[in-house]
PDB file of N, CA and C in Angstrom:
ATOM      1  N   UNK A  16       0.571  39.931  13.488  1.00 53.00           N
ATOM      2  CA  UNK A  16       0.557  40.186  12.000  1.00 53.00           C
ATOM      3  C   UNK A  16      -0.226  39.788  11.405  1.00 53.00           C
ATOM      4  N   UNK A  17      -1.636  40.072  12.405  1.00 63.00           N
ATOM      5  CA  UNK A  17      -2.599  38.979  11.111  1.00 63.00           C
ATOM      6  C   UNK A  17      -3.682  39.912  10.245  1.00 63.00           C
ATOM      7  N   UNK A  18      -4.021  39.178   9.752  1.00 69.00           N
ATOM      8  CA  UNK A  18      -5.109  39.759   8.801  1.00 69.00           C
ATOM      9  C   UNK A  18      -4.759  41.223   8.098  1.00 69.00           C
ATOM     10  N   UNK A  19      -2.944  40.178   7.017  1.00 75.00           N
ATOM     11  CA  UNK A  19      -2.384  40.699   5.393  1.00 75.00           C
ATOM     12  C   UNK A  19      -2.654  40.770   4.712  1.00 75.00           C
ATOM     13  N   UNK A  20      -3.501  39.834   4.440  1.00 79.00           N
ATOM     14  CA  UNK A  20      -4.498  38.768   3.421  1.00 79.00           C
ATOM     15  C   UNK A  20      -3.143  37.484   2.971  1.00 79.00           C
ATOM     16  N   UNK A  21      -2.462  37.548   3.813  1.00 88.00           N
ATOM     17  CA  UNK A  21      -1.528  36.227   3.013  1.00 88.00           C
ATOM     18  C   UNK A  21      -2.320  34.402   2.685  1.00 88.00           C
ATOM     19  N   UNK A  22      -3.107  34.209   3.839  1.00 89.00           N
ATOM     20  CA  UNK A  22      -3.857  33.396   4.142  1.00 89.00           C
ATOM     21  C   UNK A  22      -4.596  33.471   2.457  1.00 89.00           C
ATOM     22  N   UNK A  23      -5.311  34.793   2.473  1.00 89.00           N
ATOM     23  CA  UNK A  23      -6.200  34.364   1.301  1.00 89.00           C
ATOM     24  C   UNK A  23      -5.710  34.639  -0.567  1.00 89.00           C
ATOM     25  N   UNK A  24      -4.003  34.906  -0.816  1.00 91.00           N
ATOM     26  CA  UNK A  24      -3.493  34.778  -1.684  1.00 91.00           C
ATOM     27  C   UNK A  24      -3.166  33.691  -1.919  1.00 91.00           C
ATOM     28  N   UNK A  25      -2.580  32.974  -0.677  1.00 92.00           N
ATOM     29  CA  UNK A  25      -2.542  31.223  -0.802  1.00 92.00           C
ATOM     30  C   UNK A  25      -3.366  30.016  -1.236  1.00 92.00           C
ATOM     31  N   UNK A  26      -5.024  30.296  -0.473  1.00 92.00           N
ATOM     32  CA  UNK A  26      -5.971  29.977  -1.206  1.00 92.00           C
ATOM     33  C   UNK A  26      -6.559  30.414  -2.245  1.00 92.00           C
ATOM     34  N   UNK A  27      -6.199  31.338  -3.059  1.00 91.00           N
ATOM     35  CA  UNK A  27      -6.369  31.587  -3.592  1.00 91.00           C
ATOM     36  C   UNK A  27      -5.359  30.478  -5.050  1.00 91.00           C
ATOM     37  N   UNK A  28      -3.803  30.757  -4.705  1.00 93.00           N
ATOM     38  CA  UNK A  28      -3.302  29.908  -5.950  1.00 93.00           C
ATOM     39  C   UNK A  28      -3.317  29.024  -5.985  1.00 93.00           C
ATOM     40  N   UNK A  29      -3.815  28.057  -4.400  1.00 93.00           N
ATOM     41  CA  UNK A  29      -4.689  26.614  -4.472  1.00 93.00           C
ATOM     42  C   UNK A  29      -5.577  26.463  -5.291  1.00 93.00           C
ATOM     43  N   UNK A  30      -6.807  27.421  -5.127  1.00 93.00           N
ATOM     44  CA  UNK A  30      -8.069  27.017  -5.205  1.00 93.00           C
ATOM     45  C   UNK A  30      -7.808  26.722  -6.984  1.00 93.00           C
ATOM     46  N   UNK A  31      -6.967  27.595  -7.807  1.00 92.00           N
ATOM     47  CA  UNK A  31      -6.100  27.879  -8.955  1.00 92.00           C
ATOM     48  C   UNK A  31      -5.500  26.448  -9.271  1.00 92.00           C
ATOM     49  N   UNK A  32      -4.691  26.098  -8.628  1.00 93.00           N
ATOM     50  CA  UNK A  32      -4.047  24.435  -9.066  1.00 93.00           C
ATOM     51  C   UNK A  32      -4.824  22.996  -9.047  1.00 93.00           C
ATOM     52  N   UNK A  33      -6.346  22.977  -7.916  1.00 93.00           N
ATOM     53  CA  UNK A  33      -7.140  22.497  -7.572  1.00 93.00           C
ATOM     54  C   UNK A  33      -8.628  22.537  -8.843  1.00 93.00           C
ATOM     55  N   UNK A  34      -8.216  23.708  -9.347  1.00 93.00           N
ATOM     56  CA  UNK A  34      -9.380  23.257 -10.239  1.00 93.00           C
ATOM     57  C   UNK A  34      -9.196  24.084 -12.166  1.00 93.00           C
ATOM     58  N   UNK A  35      -8.082  23.801 -12.028  1.00 90.00           N
ATOM     59  CA  UNK A  35      -7.388  23.937 -13.333  1.00 90.00           C
ATOM     60  C   UNK A  35      -6.486  22.180 -13.725  1.00 90.00           C
ATOM     61  N   UNK A  36      -5.505  21.983 -13.050  1.00 90.00           N
ATOM     62  CA  UNK A  36      -5.083  20.282 -12.736  1.00 90.00           C
ATOM     63  C   UNK A  36      -5.374  19.741 -12.271  1.00 90.00           C
ATOM     64  N   UNK A  37      -5.884  19.756 -10.951  1.00 85.00           N
ATOM     65  CA  UNK A  37      -6.820  19.107 -10.439  1.00 85.00           C
ATOM     66  C   UNK A  37      -8.060  18.898 -11.366  1.00 85.00           C
ATOM     67  N   UNK A  38      -8.821  18.986 -11.838  1.00 87.00           N
ATOM     68  CA  UNK A  38     -10.014  18.877 -12.564  1.00 87.00           C
ATOM     69  C   UNK A  38     -11.439  18.900 -11.879  1.00 87.00           C
ATOM     70  N   UNK A  39     -10.523  19.395  -9.631  1.00 93.00           N
ATOM     71  CA  UNK A  39     -12.284  19.360  -9.179  1.00 93.00           C
ATOM     72  C   UNK A  39     -13.586  19.700  -9.804  1.00 93.00           C
ATOM     73  N   UNK A  40     -14.250  19.351  -9.009  1.00 95.00           N
ATOM     74  CA  UNK A  40     -15.525  20.068  -9.443  1.00 95.00           C
ATOM     75  C   UNK A  40     -15.886  21.411  -8.777  1.00 95.00           C
ATOM     76  N   UNK A  41     -16.147  21.003  -6.554  1.00 96.00           N
ATOM     77  CA  UNK A  41     -15.628  22.058  -6.232  1.00 96.00           C
ATOM     78  C   UNK A  41     -14.983  21.388  -5.018  1.00 96.00           C
ATOM     79  N   UNK A  42     -15.155  22.909  -4.266  1.00 96.00           N
ATOM     80  CA  UNK A  42     -14.454  22.275  -2.774  1.00 96.00           C
ATOM     81  C   UNK A  42     -15.477  22.302  -1.513  1.00 96.00           C
ATOM     82  N   UNK A  43     -14.590  22.404  -1.036  1.00 96.00           N
ATOM     83  CA  UNK A  43     -15.376  21.738   0.117  1.00 96.00           C
ATOM     84  C   UNK A  43     -14.609  22.675   1.733  1.00 96.00           C
ATOM     85  N   UNK A  44     -14.945  22.718   2.294  1.00 95.00           N
ATOM     86  CA  UNK A  44     -14.369  23.924   3.779  1.00 95.00           C
ATOM     87  C   UNK A  44     -15.475  24.309   4.846  1.00 95.00           C
ATOM     88  N   UNK A  45     -14.929  24.433   6.032  1.00 94.00           N
ATOM     89  CA  UNK A  45     -15.851  24.780   6.884  1.00 94.00           C
ATOM     90  C   UNK A  45     -14.848  25.169   8.100  1.00 94.00           C
ATOM     91  N   UNK A  46     -15.193  25.423   9.788  1.00 95.00           N
ATOM     92  CA  UNK A  46     -14.989  26.742  10.300  1.00 95.00           C
ATOM     93  C   UNK A  46     -16.106  26.136  11.362  1.00 95.00           C
ATOM     94  N   UNK A  47     -15.343  25.984  12.911  1.00 95.00           N
ATOM     95  CA  UNK A  47     -16.547  26.674  14.104  1.00 95.00           C
ATOM     96  C   UNK A  47     -16.829  27.898  13.595  1.00 95.00           C
ATOM     97  N   UNK A  48     -18.066  27.565  14.225  1.00 94.00           N
ATOM     98  CA  UNK A  48     -19.127  28.928  14.179  1.00 94.00           C
ATOM     99  C   UNK A  48     -19.184  30.203  14.351  1.00 94.00           C
ATOM    100  N   UNK A  49     -17.979  30.125  16.155  1.00 94.00           N
ATOM    101  CA  UNK A  49     -17.313  30.819  16.597  1.00 94.00           C
ATOM    102  C   UNK A  49     -16.517  31.673  15.367  1.00 94.00           C
ATOM    103  N   UNK A  50     -15.932  30.900  14.788  1.00 95.00           N
ATOM    104  CA  UNK A  50     -14.186  32.452  13.956  1.00 95.00           C
ATOM    105  C   UNK A  50     -15.324  32.347  12.968  1.00 95.00           C
ATOM    106  N   UNK A  51     -15.395  33.905  13.694  1.00 93.00           N
ATOM    107  CA  UNK A  51     -15.986  34.427  12.173  1.00 93.00           C
ATOM    108  C   UNK A  51     -14.840  34.865  11.326  1.00 93.00           C
ATOM    109  N   UNK A  52     -13.440  34.938  11.744  1.00 92.00           N
ATOM    110  CA  UNK A  52     -12.350  34.995  10.728  1.00 92.00           C
ATOM    111  C   UNK A  52     -12.995  34.718   9.871  1.00 92.00           C
ATOM    112  N   UNK A  53     -12.323  32.973   9.526  1.00 93.00           N
ATOM    113  CA  UNK A  53     -12.794  31.764   8.871  1.00 93.00           C
ATOM    114  C   UNK A  53     -13.097  32.243   8.438  1.00 93.00           C
ATOM    115  N   UNK A  54     -15.040  31.880   8.945  1.00 94.00           N
ATOM    116  CA  UNK A  54     -16.323  32.704   7.862  1.00 94.00           C
ATOM    117  C   UNK A  54     -15.548  33.654   6.761  1.00 94.00           C
ATOM    118  N   UNK A  55     -14.659  34.370   7.578  1.00 93.00           N
ATOM    119  CA  UNK A  55     -14.885  35.540   6.012  1.00 93.00           C
ATOM    120  C   UNK A  55     -14.188  35.090   5.211  1.00 93.00           C
ATOM    121  N   UNK A  56     -13.352  34.797   5.522  1.00 93.00           N
ATOM    122  CA  UNK A  56     -12.340  34.899   4.694  1.00 93.00           C
ATOM    123  C   UNK A  56     -12.803  33.940   3.591  1.00 93.00           C
ATOM    124  N   UNK A  57     -13.847  32.734   4.466  1.00 94.00           N
ATOM    125  CA  UNK A  57     -14.025  32.214   3.030  1.00 94.00           C
ATOM    126  C   UNK A  57     -15.530  32.109   2.319  1.00 94.00           C
ATOM    127  N   UNK A  58     -16.086  33.736   2.897  1.00 94.00           N
ATOM    128  CA  UNK A  58     -16.961  34.877   1.818  1.00 94.00           C
ATOM    129  C   UNK A  58     -16.177  35.601   0.840  1.00 94.00           C
ATOM    130  N   UNK A  59     -14.741  35.602   1.246  1.00 91.00           N
ATOM    131  CA  UNK A  59     -14.513  36.625   0.577  1.00 91.00           C
ATOM    132  C   UNK A  59     -13.865  36.179  -0.714  1.00 91.00           C
ATOM    133  N   UNK A  60     -13.315  34.545  -0.258  1.00 92.00           N
ATOM    134  CA  UNK A  60     -13.150  34.057  -1.551  1.00 92.00           C
ATOM    135  C   UNK A  60     -14.042  33.372  -2.866  1.00 92.00           C
ATOM    136  N   UNK A  61     -15.300  33.377  -2.439  1.00 93.00           N
ATOM    137  CA  UNK A  61     -16.435  32.458  -2.999  1.00 93.00           C
ATOM    138  C   UNK A  61     -17.399  32.436  -2.561  1.00 93.00           C
ATOM    139  N   UNK A  62     -16.601  31.000  -1.309  1.00 96.00           N
ATOM    140  CA  UNK A  62     -17.326  30.410  -1.044  1.00 96.00           C
ATOM    141  C   UNK A  62     -19.100  30.484  -0.387  1.00 96.00           C
ATOM    142  N   UNK A  63     -19.344  29.612  -0.888  1.00 96.00           N
ATOM    143  CA  UNK A  63     -21.344  29.666  -0.076  1.00 96.00           C
ATOM    144  C   UNK A  63     -21.429  27.799   0.816  1.00 96.00           C
ATOM    145  N   UNK A  64     -22.514  28.662   1.661  1.00 95.00           N
ATOM    146  CA  UNK A  64     -22.996  28.343   2.802  1.00 95.00           C
ATOM    147  C   UNK A  64     -23.571  26.666   2.253  1.00 95.00           C
ATOM    148  N   UNK A  65     -23.642  25.471   2.822  1.00 95.00           N
ATOM    149  CA  UNK A  65     -23.895  23.962   2.456  1.00 95.00           C
ATOM    150  C   UNK A  65     -24.110  23.738   3.287  1.00 95.00           C
ATOM    151  N   UNK A  66     -24.080  23.629   4.720  1.00 96.00           N
ATOM    152  CA  UNK A  66     -24.735  22.725   5.872  1.00 96.00           C
ATOM    153  C   UNK A  66     -24.274  23.178   7.336  1.00 96.00           C
ATOM    154  N   UNK A  67     -25.112  22.706   7.804  1.00 96.00           N
ATOM    155  CA  UNK A  67     -24.441  22.733   9.462  1.00 96.00           C
ATOM    156  C   UNK A  67     -25.110  21.928  10.572  1.00 96.00           C
ATOM    157  N   UNK A  68     -23.762  21.355  11.260  1.00 95.00           N
ATOM    158  CA  UNK A  68     -23.767  20.867  12.019  1.00 95.00           C
ATOM    159  C   UNK A  68     -22.980  20.435  13.132  1.00 95.00           C
ATOM    160  N   UNK A  69     -23.366  19.690  14.624  1.00 96.00           N
ATOM    161  CA  UNK A  69     -22.793  19.941  15.186  1.00 96.00           C
ATOM    162  C   UNK A  69     -21.394  19.059  15.336  1.00 96.00           C
ATOM    163  N   UNK A  70     -20.534  19.206  16.152  1.00 94.00           N
ATOM    164  CA  UNK A  70     -19.485  18.091  15.903  1.00 94.00           C
ATOM    165  C   UNK A  70     -18.727  18.090  17.635  1.00 94.00           C
ATOM    166  N   UNK A  71     -18.902  16.947  18.338  1.00 94.00           N
ATOM    167  CA  UNK A  71     -18.981  17.455  19.233  1.00 94.00           C
ATOM    168  C   UNK A  71     -16.482  17.179  19.495  1.00 94.00           C
ATOM    169  N   UNK A  72     -16.442  18.634  20.789  1.00 88.00           N
ATOM    170  CA  UNK A  72     -14.926  18.043  20.879  1.00 88.00           C
ATOM    171  C   UNK A  72     -14.611  18.569  22.670  1.00 88.00           C
ATOM    172  N   UNK A  73     -13.934  17.301  22.854  1.00 92.00           N
ATOM    173  CA  UNK A  73     -13.841  17.423  24.052  1.00 92.00           C
ATOM    174  C   UNK A  73     -14.639  16.834  24.822  1.00 92.00           C
ATOM    175  N   UNK A  74     -15.447  16.815  24.695  1.00 94.00           N
ATOM    176  CA  UNK A  74     -17.225  16.922  25.368  1.00 94.00           C
ATOM    177  C   UNK A  74     -17.704  18.058  25.053  1.00 94.00           C
ATOM    178  N   UNK A  75     -17.520  18.824  24.177  1.00 94.00           N
ATOM    179  CA  UNK A  75     -18.978  19.899  24.115  1.00 94.00           C
ATOM    180  C   UNK A  75     -19.347  20.211  22.891  1.00 94.00           C
ATOM    181  N   UNK A  76     -20.464  20.268  22.581  1.00 96.00           N
ATOM    182  CA  UNK A  76     -21.096  20.538  21.371  1.00 96.00           C
ATOM    183  C   UNK A  76     -20.821  21.850  20.398  1.00 96.00           C
ATOM    184  N   UNK A  77     -19.485  21.684  19.205  1.00 95.00           N
ATOM    185  CA  UNK A  77     -19.296  22.657  18.431  1.00 95.00           C
ATOM    186  C   UNK A  77     -20.379  23.125  17.456  1.00 95.00           C
ATOM    187  N   UNK A  78     -20.705  23.850  17.476  1.00 96.00           N
ATOM    188  CA  UNK A  78     -21.742  24.480  16.050  1.00 96.00           C
ATOM    189  C   UNK A  78     -20.799  24.422  14.965  1.00 96.00           C
ATOM    190  N   UNK A  79     -21.033  23.124  13.436  1.00 96.00           N
ATOM    191  CA  UNK A  79     -19.587  23.981  12.438  1.00 96.00           C
ATOM    192  C   UNK A  79     -20.759  24.465  11.235  1.00 96.00           C
ATOM    193  N   UNK A  80     -20.094  24.925  10.400  1.00 97.00           N
ATOM    194  CA  UNK A  80     -20.736  25.579   8.736  1.00 97.00           C
ATOM    195  C   UNK A  80     -19.329  25.000   7.834  1.00 97.00           C
ATOM    196  N   UNK A  81     -20.291  24.108   6.937  1.00 97.00           N
ATOM    197  CA  UNK A  81     -19.260  23.859   5.685  1.00 97.00           C
ATOM    198  C   UNK A  81     -19.871  25.147   4.837  1.00 97.00           C
ATOM    199  N   UNK A  82     -18.834  25.120   3.831  1.00 97.00           N
ATOM    200  CA  UNK A  82     -18.960  25.743   2.626  1.00 97.00           C
ATOM    201  C   UNK A  82     -18.792  24.801   1.212  1.00 97.00           C
ATOM    202  N   UNK A  83     -18.996  26.307   0.101  1.00 97.00           N
ATOM    203  CA  UNK A  83     -18.536  25.266  -1.442  1.00 97.00           C
ATOM    204  C   UNK A  83     -18.145  26.105  -1.716  1.00 97.00           C
ATOM    205  N   UNK A  84     -17.245  25.371  -2.824  1.00 97.00           N
ATOM    206  CA  UNK A  84     -17.003  27.157  -3.892  1.00 97.00           C
ATOM    207  C   UNK A  84     -16.911  25.440  -5.454  1.00 97.00           C
ATOM    208  N   UNK A  85     -18.014  26.069  -6.133  1.00 96.00           N
ATOM    209  CA  UNK A  85     -17.904  25.181  -7.430  1.00 96.00           C
ATOM    210  C   UNK A  85     -17.170  25.635  -8.424  1.00 96.00           C
ATOM    211  N   UNK A  86     -16.135  24.912  -9.419  1.00 94.00           N
ATOM    212  CA  UNK A  86     -15.674  25.199 -10.418  1.00 94.00           C
ATOM    213  C   UNK A  86     -16.868  26.582 -11.066  1.00 94.00           C
ATOM    214  N   UNK A  87     -17.743  26.184 -11.140  1.00 94.00           N
ATOM    215  CA  UNK A  87     -18.483  27.128 -12.363  1.00 94.00           C
ATOM    216  C   UNK A  87     -18.666  28.610 -11.695  1.00 94.00           C
ATOM    217  N   UNK A  88     -18.296  28.751 -10.614  1.00 93.00           N
ATOM    218  CA  UNK A  88     -18.538  29.917  -9.244  1.00 93.00           C
ATOM    219  C   UNK A  88     -17.331  30.463  -9.522  1.00 93.00           C
ATOM    220  N   UNK A  89     -15.605  29.623  -9.509  1.00 92.00           N
ATOM    221  CA  UNK A  89     -14.747  30.202  -9.562  1.00 92.00           C
ATOM    222  C   UNK A  89     -14.291  31.236 -10.567  1.00 92.00           C
ATOM    223  N   UNK A  90     -14.649  30.026 -11.971  1.00 91.00           N
ATOM    224  CA  UNK A  90     -14.985  30.537 -13.412  1.00 91.00           C
ATOM    225  C   UNK A  90     -15.114  31.851 -13.354  1.00 91.00           C
ATOM    226  N   UNK A  91     -16.192  31.717 -13.393  1.00 91.00           N
ATOM    227  CA  UNK A  91     -16.872  32.991 -13.452  1.00 91.00           C
ATOM    228  C   UNK A  91     -15.939  34.593 -12.367  1.00 91.00           C
ATOM    229  N   UNK A  92     -15.896  34.077 -11.126  1.00 86.00           N
ATOM    230  CA  UNK A  92     -15.182  35.280 -10.273  1.00 86.00           C
ATOM    231  C   UNK A  92     -13.871  35.247 -11.225  1.00 86.00           C
ATOM    232  N   UNK A  93     -13.345  34.179 -11.908  1.00 84.00           N
ATOM    233  CA  UNK A  93     -11.905  34.442 -12.508  1.00 84.00           C
ATOM    234  C   UNK A  93     -12.092  35.337 -13.635  1.00 84.00           C
ATOM    235  N   UNK A  94     -12.545  35.354 -14.612  1.00 83.00           N
ATOM    236  CA  UNK A  94     -13.527  36.130 -15.650  1.00 83.00           C
ATOM    237  C   UNK A  94     -13.731  37.625 -15.451  1.00 83.00           C
ATOM    238  N   UNK A  95     -14.557  37.611 -14.225  1.00 84.00           N
ATOM    239  CA  UNK A  95     -15.224  38.487 -13.769  1.00 84.00           C
ATOM    240  C   UNK A  95     -13.815  39.739 -12.813  1.00 84.00           C
ATOM    241  N   UNK A  96     -12.951  39.314 -12.318  1.00 81.00           N
ATOM    242  CA  UNK A  96     -11.610  39.737 -12.171  1.00 81.00           C
ATOM    243  C   UNK A  96     -11.120  40.437 -13.241  1.00 81.00           C
ATOM    244  N   UNK A  97     -10.841  39.623 -14.868  1.00 79.00           N
ATOM    245  CA  UNK A  97     -10.202  40.148 -15.869  1.00 79.00           C
ATOM    246  C   UNK A  97     -10.387  41.453 -15.732  1.00 79.00           C
ATOM    247  N   UNK A  98     -11.881  41.661 -15.969  1.00 77.00           N
ATOM    248  CA  UNK A  98     -12.477  42.564 -16.877  1.00 77.00           C
ATOM    249  C   UNK A  98     -11.974  43.998 -15.878  1.00 77.00           C
TER     250      UNK A  98
END
């Protein structure tokens, strides 16, 4: 039962709370480079690439990618969605 849009819905609500009530300027999120579903979800929610680095996990080197969503970009997306 994957890919029903539940996580998108939850994260949109979370972002609204963090930006509106938490007064954050940006949200940072990351994923392992092999996790294409996580990458697609973060891009769908408006996050932009920020940096790439390697983490070590159980002796293995794993490429990771970090994403950012700035408050101004989120607000612009909210305005566009209302039109």
